mmCIF file of C-alpha atoms in Angstrom:
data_model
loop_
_atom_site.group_PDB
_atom_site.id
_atom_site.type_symbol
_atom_site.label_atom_id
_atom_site.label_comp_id
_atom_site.label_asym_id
_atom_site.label_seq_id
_atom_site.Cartn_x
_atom_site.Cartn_y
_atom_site.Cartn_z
ATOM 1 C CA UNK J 1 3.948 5.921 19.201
ATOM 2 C CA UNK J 2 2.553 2.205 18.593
ATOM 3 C CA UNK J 3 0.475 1.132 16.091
ATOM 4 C CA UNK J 4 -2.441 -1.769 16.388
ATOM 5 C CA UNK J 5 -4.935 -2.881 13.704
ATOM 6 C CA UNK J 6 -7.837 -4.466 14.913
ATOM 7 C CA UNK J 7 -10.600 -3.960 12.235
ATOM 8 C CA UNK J 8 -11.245 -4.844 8.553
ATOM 9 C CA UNK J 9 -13.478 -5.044 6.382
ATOM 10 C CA UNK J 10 -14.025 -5.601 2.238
ATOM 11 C CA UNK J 11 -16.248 -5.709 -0.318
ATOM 12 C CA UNK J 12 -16.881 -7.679 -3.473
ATOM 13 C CA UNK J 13 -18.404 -6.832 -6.446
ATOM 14 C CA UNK J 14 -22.023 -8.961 -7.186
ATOM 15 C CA UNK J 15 -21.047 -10.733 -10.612
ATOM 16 C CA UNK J 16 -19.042 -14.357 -10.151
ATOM 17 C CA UNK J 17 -17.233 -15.273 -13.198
ATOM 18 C CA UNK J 18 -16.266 -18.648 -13.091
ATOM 19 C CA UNK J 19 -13.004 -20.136 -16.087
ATOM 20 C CA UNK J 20 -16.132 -21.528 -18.182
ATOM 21 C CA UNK J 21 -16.877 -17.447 -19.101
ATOM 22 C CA UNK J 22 -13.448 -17.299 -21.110
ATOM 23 C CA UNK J 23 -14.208 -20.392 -22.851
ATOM 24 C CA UNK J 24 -16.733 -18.336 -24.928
ATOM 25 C CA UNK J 25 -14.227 -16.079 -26.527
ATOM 26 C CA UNK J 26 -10.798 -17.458 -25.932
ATOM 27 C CA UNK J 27 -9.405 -20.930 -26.724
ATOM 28 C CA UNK J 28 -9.146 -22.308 -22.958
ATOM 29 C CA UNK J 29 -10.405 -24.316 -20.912
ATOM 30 C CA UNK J 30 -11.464 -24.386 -16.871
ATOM 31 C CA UNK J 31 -8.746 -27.350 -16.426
ATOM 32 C CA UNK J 32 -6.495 -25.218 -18.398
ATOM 33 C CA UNK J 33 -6.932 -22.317 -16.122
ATOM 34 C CA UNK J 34 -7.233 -23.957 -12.831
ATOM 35 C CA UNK J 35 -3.862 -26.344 -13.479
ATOM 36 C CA UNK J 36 -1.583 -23.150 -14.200
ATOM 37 C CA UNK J 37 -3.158 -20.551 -11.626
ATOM 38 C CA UNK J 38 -5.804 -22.743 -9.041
ATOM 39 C CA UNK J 39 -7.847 -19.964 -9.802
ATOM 40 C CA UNK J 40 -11.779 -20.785 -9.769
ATOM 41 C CA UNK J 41 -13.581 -17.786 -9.795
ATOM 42 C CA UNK J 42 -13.438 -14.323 -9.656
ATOM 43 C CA UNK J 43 -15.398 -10.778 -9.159
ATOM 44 C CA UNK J 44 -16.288 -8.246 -11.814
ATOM 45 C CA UNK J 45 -17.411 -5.330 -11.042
ATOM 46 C CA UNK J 46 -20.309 -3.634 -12.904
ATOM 47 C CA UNK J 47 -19.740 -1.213 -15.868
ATOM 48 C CA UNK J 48 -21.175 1.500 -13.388
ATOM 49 C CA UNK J 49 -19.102 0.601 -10.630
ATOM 50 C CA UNK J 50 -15.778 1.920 -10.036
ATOM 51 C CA UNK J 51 -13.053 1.584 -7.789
ATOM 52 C CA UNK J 52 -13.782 4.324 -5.400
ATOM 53 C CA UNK J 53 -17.220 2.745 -5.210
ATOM 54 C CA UNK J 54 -15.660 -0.703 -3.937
ATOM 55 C CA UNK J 55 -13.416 1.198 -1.046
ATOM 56 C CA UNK J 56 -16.109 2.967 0.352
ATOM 57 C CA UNK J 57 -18.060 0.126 0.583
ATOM 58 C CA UNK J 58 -15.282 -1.896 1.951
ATOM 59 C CA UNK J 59 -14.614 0.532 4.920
ATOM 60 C CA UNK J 60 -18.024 0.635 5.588
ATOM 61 C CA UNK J 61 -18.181 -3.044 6.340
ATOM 62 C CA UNK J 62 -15.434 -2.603 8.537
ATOM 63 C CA UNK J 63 -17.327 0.164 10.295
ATOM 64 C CA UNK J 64 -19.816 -1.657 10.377
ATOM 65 C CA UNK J 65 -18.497 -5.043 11.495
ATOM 66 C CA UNK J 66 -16.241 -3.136 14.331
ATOM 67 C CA UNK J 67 -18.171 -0.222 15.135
ATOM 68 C CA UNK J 68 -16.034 2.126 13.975
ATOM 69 C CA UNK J 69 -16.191 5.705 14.066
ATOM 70 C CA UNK J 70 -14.773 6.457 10.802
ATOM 71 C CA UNK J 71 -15.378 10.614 11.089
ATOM 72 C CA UNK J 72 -12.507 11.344 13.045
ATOM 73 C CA UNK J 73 -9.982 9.424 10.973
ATOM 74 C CA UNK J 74 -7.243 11.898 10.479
ATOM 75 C CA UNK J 75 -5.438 10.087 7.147
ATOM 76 C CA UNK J 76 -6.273 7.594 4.355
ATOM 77 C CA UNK J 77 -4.603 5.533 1.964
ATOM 78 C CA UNK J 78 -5.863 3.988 -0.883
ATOM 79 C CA UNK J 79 -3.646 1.772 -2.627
ATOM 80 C CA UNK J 80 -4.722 1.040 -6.200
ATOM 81 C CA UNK J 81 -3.356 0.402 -9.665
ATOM 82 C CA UNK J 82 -6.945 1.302 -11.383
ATOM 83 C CA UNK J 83 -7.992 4.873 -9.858
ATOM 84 C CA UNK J 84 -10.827 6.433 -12.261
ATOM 85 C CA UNK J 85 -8.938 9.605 -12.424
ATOM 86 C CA UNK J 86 -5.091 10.164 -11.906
ATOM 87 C CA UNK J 87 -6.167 13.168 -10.098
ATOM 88 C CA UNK J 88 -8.076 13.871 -7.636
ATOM 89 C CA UNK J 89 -6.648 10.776 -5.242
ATOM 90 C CA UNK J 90 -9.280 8.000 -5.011
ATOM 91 C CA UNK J 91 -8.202 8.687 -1.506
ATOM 92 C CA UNK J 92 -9.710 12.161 -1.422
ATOM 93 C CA UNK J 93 -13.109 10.704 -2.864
ATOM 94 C CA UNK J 94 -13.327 8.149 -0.336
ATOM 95 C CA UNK J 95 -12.799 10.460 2.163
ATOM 96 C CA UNK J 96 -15.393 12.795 0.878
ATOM 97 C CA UNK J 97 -18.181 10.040 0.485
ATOM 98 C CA UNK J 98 -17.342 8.538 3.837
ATOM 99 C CA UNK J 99 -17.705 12.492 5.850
ATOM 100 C CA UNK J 100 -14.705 12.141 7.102
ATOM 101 C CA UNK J 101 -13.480 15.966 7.518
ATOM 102 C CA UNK J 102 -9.712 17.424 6.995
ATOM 103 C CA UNK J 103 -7.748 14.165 6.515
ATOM 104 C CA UNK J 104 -4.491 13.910 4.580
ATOM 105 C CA UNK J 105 -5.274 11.898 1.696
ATOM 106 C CA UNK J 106 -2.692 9.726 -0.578
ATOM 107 C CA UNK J 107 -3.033 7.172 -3.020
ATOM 108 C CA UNK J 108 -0.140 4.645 -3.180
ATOM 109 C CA UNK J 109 0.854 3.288 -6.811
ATOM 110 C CA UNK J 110 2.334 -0.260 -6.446
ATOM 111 C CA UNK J 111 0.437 -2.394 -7.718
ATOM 112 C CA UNK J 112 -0.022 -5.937 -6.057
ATOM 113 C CA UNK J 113 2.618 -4.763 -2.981
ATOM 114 C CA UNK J 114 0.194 -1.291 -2.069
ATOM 115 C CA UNK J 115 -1.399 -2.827 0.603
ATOM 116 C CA UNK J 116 1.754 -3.876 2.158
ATOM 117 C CA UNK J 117 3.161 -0.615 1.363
ATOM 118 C CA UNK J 118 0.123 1.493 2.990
ATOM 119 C CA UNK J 119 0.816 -0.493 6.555
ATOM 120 C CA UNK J 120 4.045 0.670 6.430
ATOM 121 C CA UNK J 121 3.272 4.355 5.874
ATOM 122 C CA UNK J 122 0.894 4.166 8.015
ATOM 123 C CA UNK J 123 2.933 2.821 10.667
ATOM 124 C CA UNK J 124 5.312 5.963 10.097
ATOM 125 C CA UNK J 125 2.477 8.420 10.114
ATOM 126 C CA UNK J 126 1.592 7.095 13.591
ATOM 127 C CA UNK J 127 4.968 6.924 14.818
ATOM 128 C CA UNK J 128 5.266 10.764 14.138
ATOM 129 C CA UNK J 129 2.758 11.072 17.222
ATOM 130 C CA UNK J 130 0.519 13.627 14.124
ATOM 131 C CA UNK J 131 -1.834 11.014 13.577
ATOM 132 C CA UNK J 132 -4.029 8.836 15.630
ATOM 133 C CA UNK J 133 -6.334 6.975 13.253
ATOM 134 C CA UNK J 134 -5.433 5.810 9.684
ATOM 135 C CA UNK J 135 -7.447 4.015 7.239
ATOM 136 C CA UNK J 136 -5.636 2.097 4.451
ATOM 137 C CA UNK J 137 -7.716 0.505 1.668
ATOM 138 C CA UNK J 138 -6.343 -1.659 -1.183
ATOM 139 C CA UNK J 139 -9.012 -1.867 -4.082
ATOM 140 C CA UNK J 140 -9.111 -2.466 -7.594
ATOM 141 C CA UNK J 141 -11.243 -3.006 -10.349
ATOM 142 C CA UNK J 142 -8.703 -4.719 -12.839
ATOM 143 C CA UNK J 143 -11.345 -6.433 -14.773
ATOM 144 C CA UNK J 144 -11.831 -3.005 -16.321
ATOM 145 C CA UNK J 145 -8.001 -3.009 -17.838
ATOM 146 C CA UNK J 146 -7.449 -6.365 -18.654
ATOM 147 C CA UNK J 147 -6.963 -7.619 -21.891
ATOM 148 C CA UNK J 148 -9.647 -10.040 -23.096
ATOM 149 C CA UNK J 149 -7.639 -11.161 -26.455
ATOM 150 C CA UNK J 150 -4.579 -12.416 -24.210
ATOM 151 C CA UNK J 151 -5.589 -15.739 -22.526
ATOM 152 C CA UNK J 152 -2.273 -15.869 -20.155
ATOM 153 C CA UNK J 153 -3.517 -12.696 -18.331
ATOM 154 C CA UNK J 154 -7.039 -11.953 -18.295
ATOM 155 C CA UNK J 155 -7.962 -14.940 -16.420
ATOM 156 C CA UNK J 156 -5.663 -13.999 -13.502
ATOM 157 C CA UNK J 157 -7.771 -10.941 -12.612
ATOM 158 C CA UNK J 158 -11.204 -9.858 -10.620
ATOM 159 C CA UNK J 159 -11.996 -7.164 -8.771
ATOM 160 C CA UNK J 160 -12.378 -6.489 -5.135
ATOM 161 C CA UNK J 161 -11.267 -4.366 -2.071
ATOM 162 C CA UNK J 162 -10.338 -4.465 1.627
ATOM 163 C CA UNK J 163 -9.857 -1.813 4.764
ATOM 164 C CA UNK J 164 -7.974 -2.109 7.912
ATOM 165 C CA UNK J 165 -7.689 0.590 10.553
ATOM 166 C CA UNK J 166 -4.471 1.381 12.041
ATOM 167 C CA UNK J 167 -4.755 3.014 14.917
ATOM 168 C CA UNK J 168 -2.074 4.548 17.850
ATOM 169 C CA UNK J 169 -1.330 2.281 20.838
ATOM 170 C CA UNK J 170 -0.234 2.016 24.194
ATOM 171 C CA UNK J 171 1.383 -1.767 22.742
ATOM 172 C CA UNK J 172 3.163 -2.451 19.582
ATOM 173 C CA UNK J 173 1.586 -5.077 17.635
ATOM 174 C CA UNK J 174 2.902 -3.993 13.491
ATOM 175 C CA UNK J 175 6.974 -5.051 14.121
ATOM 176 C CA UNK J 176 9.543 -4.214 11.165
ATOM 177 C CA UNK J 177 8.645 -4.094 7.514
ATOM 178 C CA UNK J 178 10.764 -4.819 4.729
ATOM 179 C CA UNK J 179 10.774 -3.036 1.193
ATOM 180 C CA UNK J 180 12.881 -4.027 -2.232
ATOM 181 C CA UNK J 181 12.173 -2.714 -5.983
ATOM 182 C CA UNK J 182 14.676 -3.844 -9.383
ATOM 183 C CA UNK J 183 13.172 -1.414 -11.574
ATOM 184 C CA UNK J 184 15.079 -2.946 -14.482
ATOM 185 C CA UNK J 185 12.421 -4.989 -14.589
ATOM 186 C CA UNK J 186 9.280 -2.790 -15.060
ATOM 187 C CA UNK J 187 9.088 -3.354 -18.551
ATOM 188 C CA UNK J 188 7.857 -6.825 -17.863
ATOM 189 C CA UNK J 189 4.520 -5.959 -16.031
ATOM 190 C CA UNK J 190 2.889 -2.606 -16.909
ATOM 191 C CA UNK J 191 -0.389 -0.435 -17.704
ATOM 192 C CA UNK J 192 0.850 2.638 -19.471
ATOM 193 C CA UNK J 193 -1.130 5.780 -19.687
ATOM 194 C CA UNK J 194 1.475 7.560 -22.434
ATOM 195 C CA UNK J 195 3.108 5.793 -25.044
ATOM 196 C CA UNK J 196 6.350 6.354 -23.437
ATOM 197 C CA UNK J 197 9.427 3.524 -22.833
ATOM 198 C CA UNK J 198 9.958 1.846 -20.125
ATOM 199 C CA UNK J 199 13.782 1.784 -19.450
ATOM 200 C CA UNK J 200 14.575 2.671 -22.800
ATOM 201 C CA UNK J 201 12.316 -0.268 -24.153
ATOM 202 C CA UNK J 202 9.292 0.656 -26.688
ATOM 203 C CA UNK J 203 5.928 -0.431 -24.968
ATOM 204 C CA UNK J 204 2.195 -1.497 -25.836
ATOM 205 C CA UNK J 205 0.046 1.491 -25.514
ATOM 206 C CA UNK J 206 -3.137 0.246 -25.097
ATOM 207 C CA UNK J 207 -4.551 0.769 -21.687
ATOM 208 C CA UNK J 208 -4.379 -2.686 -20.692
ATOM 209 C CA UNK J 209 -2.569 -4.612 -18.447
ATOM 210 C CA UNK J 210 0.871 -5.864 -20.090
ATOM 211 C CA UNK J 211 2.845 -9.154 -18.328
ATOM 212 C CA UNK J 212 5.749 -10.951 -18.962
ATOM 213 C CA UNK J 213 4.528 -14.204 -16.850
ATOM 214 C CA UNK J 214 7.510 -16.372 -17.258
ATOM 215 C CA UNK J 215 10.034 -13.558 -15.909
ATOM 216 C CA UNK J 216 7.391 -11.933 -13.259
ATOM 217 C CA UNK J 217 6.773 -15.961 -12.222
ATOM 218 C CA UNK J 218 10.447 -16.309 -12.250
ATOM 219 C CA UNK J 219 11.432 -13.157 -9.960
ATOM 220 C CA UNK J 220 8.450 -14.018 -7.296
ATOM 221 C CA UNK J 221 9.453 -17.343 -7.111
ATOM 222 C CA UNK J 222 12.977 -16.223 -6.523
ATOM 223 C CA UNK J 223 12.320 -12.867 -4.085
ATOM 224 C CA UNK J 224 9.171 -13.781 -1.989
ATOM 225 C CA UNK J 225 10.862 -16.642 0.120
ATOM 226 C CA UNK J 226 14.471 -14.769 0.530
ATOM 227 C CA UNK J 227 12.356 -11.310 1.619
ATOM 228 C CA UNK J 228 9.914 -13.688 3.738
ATOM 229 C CA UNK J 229 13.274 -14.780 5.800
ATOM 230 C CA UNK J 230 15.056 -11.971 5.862
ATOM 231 C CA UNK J 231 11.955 -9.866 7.408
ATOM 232 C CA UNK J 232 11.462 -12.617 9.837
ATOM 233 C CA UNK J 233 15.468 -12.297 11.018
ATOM 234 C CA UNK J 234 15.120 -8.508 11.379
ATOM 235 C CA UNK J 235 12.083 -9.254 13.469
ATOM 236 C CA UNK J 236 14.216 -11.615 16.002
ATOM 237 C CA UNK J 237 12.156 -14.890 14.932
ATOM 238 C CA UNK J 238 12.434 -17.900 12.584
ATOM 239 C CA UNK J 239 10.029 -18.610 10.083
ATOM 240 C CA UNK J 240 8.761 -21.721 12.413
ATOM 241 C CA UNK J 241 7.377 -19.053 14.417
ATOM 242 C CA UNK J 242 4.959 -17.553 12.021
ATOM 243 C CA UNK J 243 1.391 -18.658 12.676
ATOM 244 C CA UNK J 244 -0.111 -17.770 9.056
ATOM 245 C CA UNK J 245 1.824 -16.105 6.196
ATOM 246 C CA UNK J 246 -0.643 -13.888 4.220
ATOM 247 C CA UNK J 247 1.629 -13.108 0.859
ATOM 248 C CA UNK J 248 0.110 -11.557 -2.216
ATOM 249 C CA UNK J 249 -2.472 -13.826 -4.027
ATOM 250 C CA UNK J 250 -0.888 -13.932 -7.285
ATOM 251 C CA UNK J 251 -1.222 -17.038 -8.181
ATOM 252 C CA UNK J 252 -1.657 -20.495 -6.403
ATOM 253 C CA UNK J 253 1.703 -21.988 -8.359
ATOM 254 C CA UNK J 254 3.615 -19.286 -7.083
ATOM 255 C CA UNK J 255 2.684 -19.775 -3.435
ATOM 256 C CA UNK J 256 3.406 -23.361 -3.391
ATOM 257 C CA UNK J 257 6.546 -22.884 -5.221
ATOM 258 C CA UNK J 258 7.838 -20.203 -2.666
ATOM 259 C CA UNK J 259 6.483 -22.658 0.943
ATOM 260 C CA UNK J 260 7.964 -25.404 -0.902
ATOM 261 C CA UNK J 261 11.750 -23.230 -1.359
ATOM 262 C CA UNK J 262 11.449 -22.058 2.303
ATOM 263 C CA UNK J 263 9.907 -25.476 3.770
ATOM 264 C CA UNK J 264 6.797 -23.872 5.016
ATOM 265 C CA UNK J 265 3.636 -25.536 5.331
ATOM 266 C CA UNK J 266 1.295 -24.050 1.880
ATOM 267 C CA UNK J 267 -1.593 -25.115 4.539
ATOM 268 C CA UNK J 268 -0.421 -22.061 6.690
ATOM 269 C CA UNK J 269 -0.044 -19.851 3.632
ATOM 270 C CA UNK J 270 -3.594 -17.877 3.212
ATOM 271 C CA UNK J 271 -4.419 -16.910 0.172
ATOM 272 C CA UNK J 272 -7.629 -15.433 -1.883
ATOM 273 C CA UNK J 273 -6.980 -16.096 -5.570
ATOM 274 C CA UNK J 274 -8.655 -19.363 -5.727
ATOM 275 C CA UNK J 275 -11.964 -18.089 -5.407
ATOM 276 C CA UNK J 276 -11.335 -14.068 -6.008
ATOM 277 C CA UNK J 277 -8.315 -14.563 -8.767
ATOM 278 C CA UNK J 278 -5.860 -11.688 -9.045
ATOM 279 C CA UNK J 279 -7.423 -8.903 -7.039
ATOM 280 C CA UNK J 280 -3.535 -6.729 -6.619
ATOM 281 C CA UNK J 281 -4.040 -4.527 -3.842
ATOM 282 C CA UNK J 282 -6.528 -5.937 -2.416
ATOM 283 C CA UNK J 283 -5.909 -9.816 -2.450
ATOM 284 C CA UNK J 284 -3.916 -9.501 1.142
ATOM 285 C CA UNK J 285 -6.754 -8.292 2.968
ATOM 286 C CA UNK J 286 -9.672 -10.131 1.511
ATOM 287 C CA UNK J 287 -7.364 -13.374 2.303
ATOM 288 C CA UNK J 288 -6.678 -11.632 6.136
ATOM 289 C CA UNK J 289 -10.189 -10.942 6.393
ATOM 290 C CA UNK J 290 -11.211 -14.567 5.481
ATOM 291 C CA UNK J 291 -8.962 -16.129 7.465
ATOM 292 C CA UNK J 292 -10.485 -14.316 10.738
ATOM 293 C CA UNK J 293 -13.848 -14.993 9.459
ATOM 294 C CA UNK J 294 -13.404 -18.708 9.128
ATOM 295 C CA UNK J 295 -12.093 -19.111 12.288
ATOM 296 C CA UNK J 296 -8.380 -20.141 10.626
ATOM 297 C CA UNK J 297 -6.184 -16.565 11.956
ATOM 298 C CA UNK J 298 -6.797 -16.199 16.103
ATOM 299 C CA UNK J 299 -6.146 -13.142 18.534
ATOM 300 C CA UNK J 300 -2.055 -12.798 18.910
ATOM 301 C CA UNK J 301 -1.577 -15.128 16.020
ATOM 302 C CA UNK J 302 1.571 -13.896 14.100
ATOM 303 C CA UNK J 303 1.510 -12.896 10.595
ATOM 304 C CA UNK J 304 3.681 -12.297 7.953
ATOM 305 C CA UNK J 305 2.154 -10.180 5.357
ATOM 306 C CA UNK J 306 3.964 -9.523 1.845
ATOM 307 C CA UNK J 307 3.020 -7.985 -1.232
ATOM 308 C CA UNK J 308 4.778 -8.306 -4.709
ATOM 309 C CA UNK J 309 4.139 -7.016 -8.214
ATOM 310 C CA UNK J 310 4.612 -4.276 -10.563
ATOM 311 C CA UNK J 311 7.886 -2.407 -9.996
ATOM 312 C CA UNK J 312 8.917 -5.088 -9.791
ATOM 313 C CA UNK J 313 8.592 -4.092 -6.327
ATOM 314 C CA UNK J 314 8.220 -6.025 -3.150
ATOM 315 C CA UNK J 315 7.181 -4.646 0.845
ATOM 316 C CA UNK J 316 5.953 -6.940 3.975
ATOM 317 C CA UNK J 317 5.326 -6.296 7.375
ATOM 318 C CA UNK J 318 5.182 -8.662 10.742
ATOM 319 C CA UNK J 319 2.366 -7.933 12.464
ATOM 320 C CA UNK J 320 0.335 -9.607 15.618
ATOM 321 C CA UNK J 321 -3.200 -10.096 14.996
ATOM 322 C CA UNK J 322 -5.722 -8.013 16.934
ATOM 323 C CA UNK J 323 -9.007 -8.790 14.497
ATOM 324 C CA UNK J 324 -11.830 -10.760 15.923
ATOM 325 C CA UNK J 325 -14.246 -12.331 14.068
ATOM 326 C CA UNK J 326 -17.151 -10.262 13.552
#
């Protein structure tokens, strides 16, 4: 069975924080900010509004924007590192708020590469010829985790969320995927829920968002561009072929950094941070969805998407785009 995707949609929060906030509590500056991430602005969602509340909303723009019938959807993944409740699955409440009846339901826990991630398991669901219609959401509401006392992080991070719909197909338009993890090196971006090591290590038990930027910076840098090539080789192309590359908007030094090492163009790199920041599992489709929307990522165009982050884990799929603009 083939799988196309060839709907989105997303949703962002109503209150724009722009560096200038930060400057009222921390000792930083906009320049500061924008010279070591590009970031601008970001998203926070209210204190009222949760992550389950931004994936409904953002599958019911795609609805909207495709006319969609979202009722018979027969599975849906939500990919999310800030879930209100470890249990039940933010996938289960979005499918009980959208009416969508008997679906399997999984959330998918990693971090800044769950988006990729949920493609590829949704690929394999469809390829079992079990499931027709899958809806995979990446949405988080990190503002609501991050550390306000540490300058280096909580700058990096908003809030937001985007849906796709992958769907069976007569044609195959989502090629290979790629996955790698070094889980030696969880210790060095984390949000723990028990005081328990990591790898042996003694952590900060807090409830916040814990990063080691130098060595996460470091391993990006170093991973992103080698994974990039090698998915592009399994998929029988070069990575002169690639119309847009739509990696994980971590941070704007970090993209450049890895076009520069692979001697791609950063102008057909899309990204989202510099006006969203951070967003994690959702930062690949918001930039996706913007891309289409702008008139920048055309029918058949190929993409290379790639996600990276806690794990430290990496995943990315080749894909030819079926979106239109809406």
């Amino acid at each position: 069975m083939n799988a196309i995707i060839d709907s989105i949609g997303v949703y962002l929060p109503e209150k724009k924080i722009d560096n200038h906030y930060f400057e009222q509590f921390l000792e930083t500056t906009d320049e500061w900010i924008v010279s070591r991430t590009g970031i601008n602005t970001r998203y926070y969602s209210s204190e009222t509004e949760y992550t389950s509340d931004l994936c409904v909303k953002a599958a019911q723009n795609l609805a909207d924007n495709y006319q969609k019938n979202l009722a018979d959807i027969d599975f849906v993944i939500v990919a999310t590192s800030t879930p209100e409740q470890s249990f039940p699955s933010m996938a289960s409440q979005v499918q009980s708020r959208l009416g969508i009846p008997n679906a399997g339901c999984l959330d998918v826990s990693a971090g800044c590469a769950g988006f990729a991630y949920g493609l590829i398991l949704a690929k394999g669901l469809i390829a079992t010829g079990d499931y027709q219609k899958v809806l995979v959401i990446g949405g988080e509401t990190l503002s609501k985790i991050s550390d306000f006392t540490d300058r280096t992080s909580c700058v990096l991070f908003g809030d937001g969320a985007g849906a796709v719909l992958v769907e069976s197909s007569e044609t195959q338009y989502l090629h290979k995927s790629i996955s790698t993890t070094n889980g030696d090196l969880g210790k060095d971006l984390y949000l723990s829920n028990q005081p328990a090591p990591i790898n042996f290590e003694q952590i900060d038990y807090n409830g916040k968002i814990h990063q080691n930027g130098r060595t996460v910076f470091k391993w990006a840098v170093s991973n992103l561009p080698a994974n990039i090539i090698k998915l592009a080789e399994k998929n029988g192309i070069t990575t002169d072929q690639i119309d847009w590359m739509i990696p994980h908007s971590a941070n704007i030094r970090i993209l450049e950094a890895a076009c520069s090492q692979m001697d791609f163009p950063i102008e057909k790199c899309l990204e989202s941070v510099v006006n969203y920041g951070n967003t994690s599992a959702a930062s690949i489709p918001i930039a996706w969805y913007n891309g289409i929307q702008n008139g920048k990522v055309q029918l058949d165009d190929k993409l290379m998407l790639a996600g990276f982050g806690s794990g430290l884990t990496l995943a990315g799929i080749y894909l030819t785009n079926r979106i239109q603009k809406a």
